[in-house]
């Protein structure tokens, strides 16, 4: 197995993780019968984004690097906001 094939696998894995977030969001919304964004959406976003960023760095694609790199801050920030909300909710109980 060449390095190129390994990185191609990393790229496809990242894309699969990144795409899985939409499946998770759709299923959660269908169950709730309203549009919601579950925490798992942000974890898949983060995992897929990190994996795709690694692939973009390997490919040395500045457009892809900028797009994935910027998104990581948003995904991480949403997870931080969710954690803070959960902690506040627990403190009130």
JSON list of C-alpha atoms in Angstrom, two decimals:
[
{"chain": "A", "resi": 1, "resn": "UNK", "atom": "CA", "xyz": [0.00, 0.00, 0.00]},
{"chain": "A", "resi": 2, "resn": "UNK", "atom": "CA", "xyz": [1.47, 3.31, -1.02]},
{"chain": "A", "resi": 3, "resn": "UNK", "atom": "CA", "xyz": [1.31, 6.51, 0.97]},
{"chain": "A", "resi": 4, "resn": "UNK", "atom": "CA", "xyz": [-0.97, 7.97, -1.69]},
{"chain": "A", "resi": 5, "resn": "UNK", "atom": "CA", "xyz": [-3.56, 5.20, -1.15]},
{"chain": "A", "resi": 6, "resn": "UNK", "atom": "CA", "xyz": [-3.36, 5.67, 2.61]},
{"chain": "A", "resi": 7, "resn": "UNK", "atom": "CA", "xyz": [-4.08, 9.39, 2.28]},
{"chain": "A", "resi": 8, "resn": "UNK", "atom": "CA", "xyz": [-6.88, 8.70, -0.16]},
{"chain": "A", "resi": 9, "resn": "UNK", "atom": "CA", "xyz": [-8.41, 6.48, 2.54]},
{"chain": "A", "resi": 10, "resn": "UNK", "atom": "CA", "xyz": [-7.99, 9.28, 5.10]},
{"chain": "A", "resi": 11, "resn": "UNK", "atom": "CA", "xyz": [-9.75, 11.66, 2.73]},
{"chain": "A", "resi": 12, "resn": "UNK", "atom": "CA", "xyz": [-12.68, 9.31, 2.19]},
{"chain": "A", "resi": 13, "resn": "UNK", "atom": "CA", "xyz": [-12.91, 8.59, 5.93]},
{"chain": "A", "resi": 14, "resn": "UNK", "atom": "CA", "xyz": [-13.04, 12.31, 6.66]},
{"chain": "A", "resi": 15, "resn": "UNK", "atom": "CA", "xyz": [-15.72, 12.83, 4.04]},
{"chain": "A", "resi": 16, "resn": "UNK", "atom": "CA", "xyz": [-17.75, 9.92, 5.45]},
{"chain": "A", "resi": 17, "resn": "UNK", "atom": "CA", "xyz": [-17.53, 11.34, 9.00]},
{"chain": "A", "resi": 18, "resn": "UNK", "atom": "CA", "xyz": [-18.39, 14.81, 7.77]},
{"chain": "A", "resi": 19, "resn": "UNK", "atom": "CA", "xyz": [-21.38, 13.51, 5.78]},
{"chain": "A", "resi": 20, "resn": "UNK", "atom": "CA", "xyz": [-22.61, 11.36, 8.67]},
{"chain": "A", "resi": 21, "resn": "UNK", "atom": "CA", "xyz": [-23.45, 14.51, 10.59]},
{"chain": "A", "resi": 22, "resn": "UNK", "atom": "CA", "xyz": [-26.30, 15.23, 8.17]},
{"chain": "A", "resi": 23, "resn": "UNK", "atom": "CA", "xyz": [-27.71, 11.73, 8.66]},
{"chain": "A", "resi": 24, "resn": "UNK", "atom": "CA", "xyz": [-27.54, 12.19, 12.44]},
{"chain": "A", "resi": 25, "resn": "UNK", "atom": "CA", "xyz": [-29.26, 15.58, 12.23]},
{"chain": "A", "resi": 26, "resn": "UNK", "atom": "CA", "xyz": [-31.98, 14.31, 9.89]},
{"chain": "A", "resi": 27, "resn": "UNK", "atom": "CA", "xyz": [-32.78, 11.27, 12.06]},
{"chain": "A", "resi": 28, "resn": "UNK", "atom": "CA", "xyz": [-32.86, 13.35, 15.25]},
{"chain": "A", "resi": 29, "resn": "UNK", "atom": "CA", "xyz": [-35.20, 15.87, 13.62]},
{"chain": "A", "resi": 30, "resn": "UNK", "atom": "CA", "xyz": [-37.49, 13.14, 12.33]},
{"chain": "A", "resi": 31, "resn": "UNK", "atom": "CA", "xyz": [-37.70, 11.59, 15.80]},
{"chain": "A", "resi": 32, "resn": "UNK", "atom": "CA", "xyz": [-38.46, 14.96, 17.40]},
{"chain": "A", "resi": 33, "resn": "UNK", "atom": "CA", "xyz": [-40.75, 16.01, 14.54]},
{"chain": "A", "resi": 34, "resn": "UNK", "atom": "CA", "xyz": [-38.98, 19.38, 14.49]},
{"chain": "A", "resi": 35, "resn": "UNK", "atom": "CA", "xyz": [-35.65, 20.64, 13.29]},
{"chain": "A", "resi": 36, "resn": "UNK", "atom": "CA", "xyz": [-32.93, 20.09, 15.88]},
{"chain": "A", "resi": 37, "resn": "UNK", "atom": "CA", "xyz": [-29.15, 19.87, 15.86]},
{"chain": "A", "resi": 38, "resn": "UNK", "atom": "CA", "xyz": [-27.95, 17.16, 18.26]},
{"chain": "A", "resi": 39, "resn": "UNK", "atom": "CA", "xyz": [-24.56, 17.24, 19.97]},
{"chain": "A", "resi": 40, "resn": "UNK", "atom": "CA", "xyz": [-23.43, 14.30, 17.79]},
{"chain": "A", "resi": 41, "resn": "UNK", "atom": "CA", "xyz": [-23.75, 16.60, 14.74]},
{"chain": "A", "resi": 42, "resn": "UNK", "atom": "CA", "xyz": [-20.97, 18.78, 16.13]},
{"chain": "A", "resi": 43, "resn": "UNK", "atom": "CA", "xyz": [-18.79, 15.81, 17.10]},
{"chain": "A", "resi": 44, "resn": "UNK", "atom": "CA", "xyz": [-19.07, 14.38, 13.57]},
{"chain": "A", "resi": 45, "resn": "UNK", "atom": "CA", "xyz": [-18.37, 17.87, 12.20]},
{"chain": "A", "resi": 46, "resn": "UNK", "atom": "CA", "xyz": [-15.24, 18.13, 14.34]},
{"chain": "A", "resi": 47, "resn": "UNK", "atom": "CA", "xyz": [-13.99, 14.60, 13.58]},
{"chain": "A", "resi": 48, "resn": "UNK", "atom": "CA", "xyz": [-14.68, 14.93, 9.87]},
{"chain": "A", "resi": 49, "resn": "UNK", "atom": "CA", "xyz": [-13.20, 18.42, 9.76]},
{"chain": "A", "resi": 50, "resn": "UNK", "atom": "CA", "xyz": [-9.96, 17.37, 11.49]},
{"chain": "A", "resi": 51, "resn": "UNK", "atom": "CA", "xyz": [-9.61, 14.35, 9.21]},
{"chain": "A", "resi": 52, "resn": "UNK", "atom": "CA", "xyz": [-10.34, 16.39, 6.09]},
{"chain": "A", "resi": 53, "resn": "UNK", "atom": "CA", "xyz": [-7.93, 19.10, 7.25]},
{"chain": "A", "resi": 54, "resn": "UNK", "atom": "CA", "xyz": [-5.19, 16.48, 7.58]},
{"chain": "A", "resi": 55, "resn": "UNK", "atom": "CA", "xyz": [-5.97, 15.31, 4.06]},
{"chain": "A", "resi": 56, "resn": "UNK", "atom": "CA", "xyz": [-6.01, 18.90, 2.75]},
{"chain": "A", "resi": 57, "resn": "UNK", "atom": "CA", "xyz": [-2.63, 19.57, 4.37]},
{"chain": "A", "resi": 58, "resn": "UNK", "atom": "CA", "xyz": [-1.23, 16.45, 2.73]},
{"chain": "A", "resi": 59, "resn": "UNK", "atom": "CA", "xyz": [-2.59, 17.65, -0.61]},
{"chain": "A", "resi": 60, "resn": "UNK", "atom": "CA", "xyz": [-1.29, 21.18, 0.07]},
{"chain": "A", "resi": 61, "resn": "UNK", "atom": "CA", "xyz": [-4.57, 22.64, -1.10]},
{"chain": "A", "resi": 62, "resn": "UNK", "atom": "CA", "xyz": [-4.85, 26.17, 0.38]},
{"chain": "A", "resi": 63, "resn": "UNK", "atom": "CA", "xyz": [-8.56, 26.55, -0.42]},
{"chain": "A", "resi": 64, "resn": "UNK", "atom": "CA", "xyz": [-9.42, 23.22, 1.20]},
{"chain": "A", "resi": 65, "resn": "UNK", "atom": "CA", "xyz": [-7.14, 24.00, 4.19]},
{"chain": "A", "resi": 66, "resn": "UNK", "atom": "CA", "xyz": [-8.77, 27.40, 4.79]},
{"chain": "A", "resi": 67, "resn": "UNK", "atom": "CA", "xyz": [-12.28, 25.99, 4.50]},
{"chain": "A", "resi": 68, "resn": "UNK", "atom": "CA", "xyz": [-11.72, 23.08, 6.88]},
{"chain": "A", "resi": 69, "resn": "UNK", "atom": "CA", "xyz": [-9.54, 25.05, 9.28]},
{"chain": "A", "resi": 70, "resn": "UNK", "atom": "CA", "xyz": [-12.11, 27.81, 9.73]},
{"chain": "A", "resi": 71, "resn": "UNK", "atom": "CA", "xyz": [-14.92, 25.33, 10.29]},
{"chain": "A", "resi": 72, "resn": "UNK", "atom": "CA", "xyz": [-13.07, 23.62, 13.14]},
{"chain": "A", "resi": 73, "resn": "UNK", "atom": "CA", "xyz": [-13.33, 26.75, 15.28]},
{"chain": "A", "resi": 74, "resn": "UNK", "atom": "CA", "xyz": [-17.08, 26.88, 14.74]},
{"chain": "A", "resi": 75, "resn": "UNK", "atom": "CA", "xyz": [-17.59, 23.19, 15.56]},
{"chain": "A", "resi": 76, "resn": "UNK", "atom": "CA", "xyz": [-15.44, 23.41, 18.69]},
{"chain": "A", "resi": 77, "resn": "UNK", "atom": "CA", "xyz": [-17.18, 26.60, 19.82]},
{"chain": "A", "resi": 78, "resn": "UNK", "atom": "CA", "xyz": [-20.61, 25.01, 19.45]},
{"chain": "A", "resi": 79, "resn": "UNK", "atom": "CA", "xyz": [-19.49, 22.06, 21.58]},
{"chain": "A", "resi": 80, "resn": "UNK", "atom": "CA", "xyz": [-18.15, 24.48, 24.21]},
{"chain": "A", "resi": 81, "resn": "UNK", "atom": "CA", "xyz": [-21.47, 26.37, 24.26]},
{"chain": "A", "resi": 82, "resn": "UNK", "atom": "CA", "xyz": [-23.41, 23.11, 24.61]},
{"chain": "A", "resi": 83, "resn": "UNK", "atom": "CA", "xyz": [-21.17, 21.98, 27.48]},
{"chain": "A", "resi": 84, "resn": "UNK", "atom": "CA", "xyz": [-21.63, 25.30, 29.26]},
{"chain": "A", "resi": 85, "resn": "UNK", "atom": "CA", "xyz": [-25.41, 25.06, 28.84]},
{"chain": "A", "resi": 86, "resn": "UNK", "atom": "CA", "xyz": [-25.45, 21.53, 30.28]},
{"chain": "A", "resi": 87, "resn": "UNK", "atom": "CA", "xyz": [-23.32, 22.63, 33.24]},
{"chain": "A", "resi": 88, "resn": "UNK", "atom": "CA", "xyz": [-25.62, 25.60, 33.93]},
{"chain": "A", "resi": 89, "resn": "UNK", "atom": "CA", "xyz": [-28.67, 23.34, 33.74]},
{"chain": "A", "resi": 90, "resn": "UNK", "atom": "CA", "xyz": [-27.08, 20.91, 36.23]},
{"chain": "A", "resi": 91, "resn": "UNK", "atom": "CA", "xyz": [-26.15, 23.76, 38.59]},
{"chain": "A", "resi": 92, "resn": "UNK", "atom": "CA", "xyz": [-29.78, 24.94, 38.66]},
{"chain": "A", "resi": 93, "resn": "UNK", "atom": "CA", "xyz": [-31.06, 21.53, 39.72]}
]
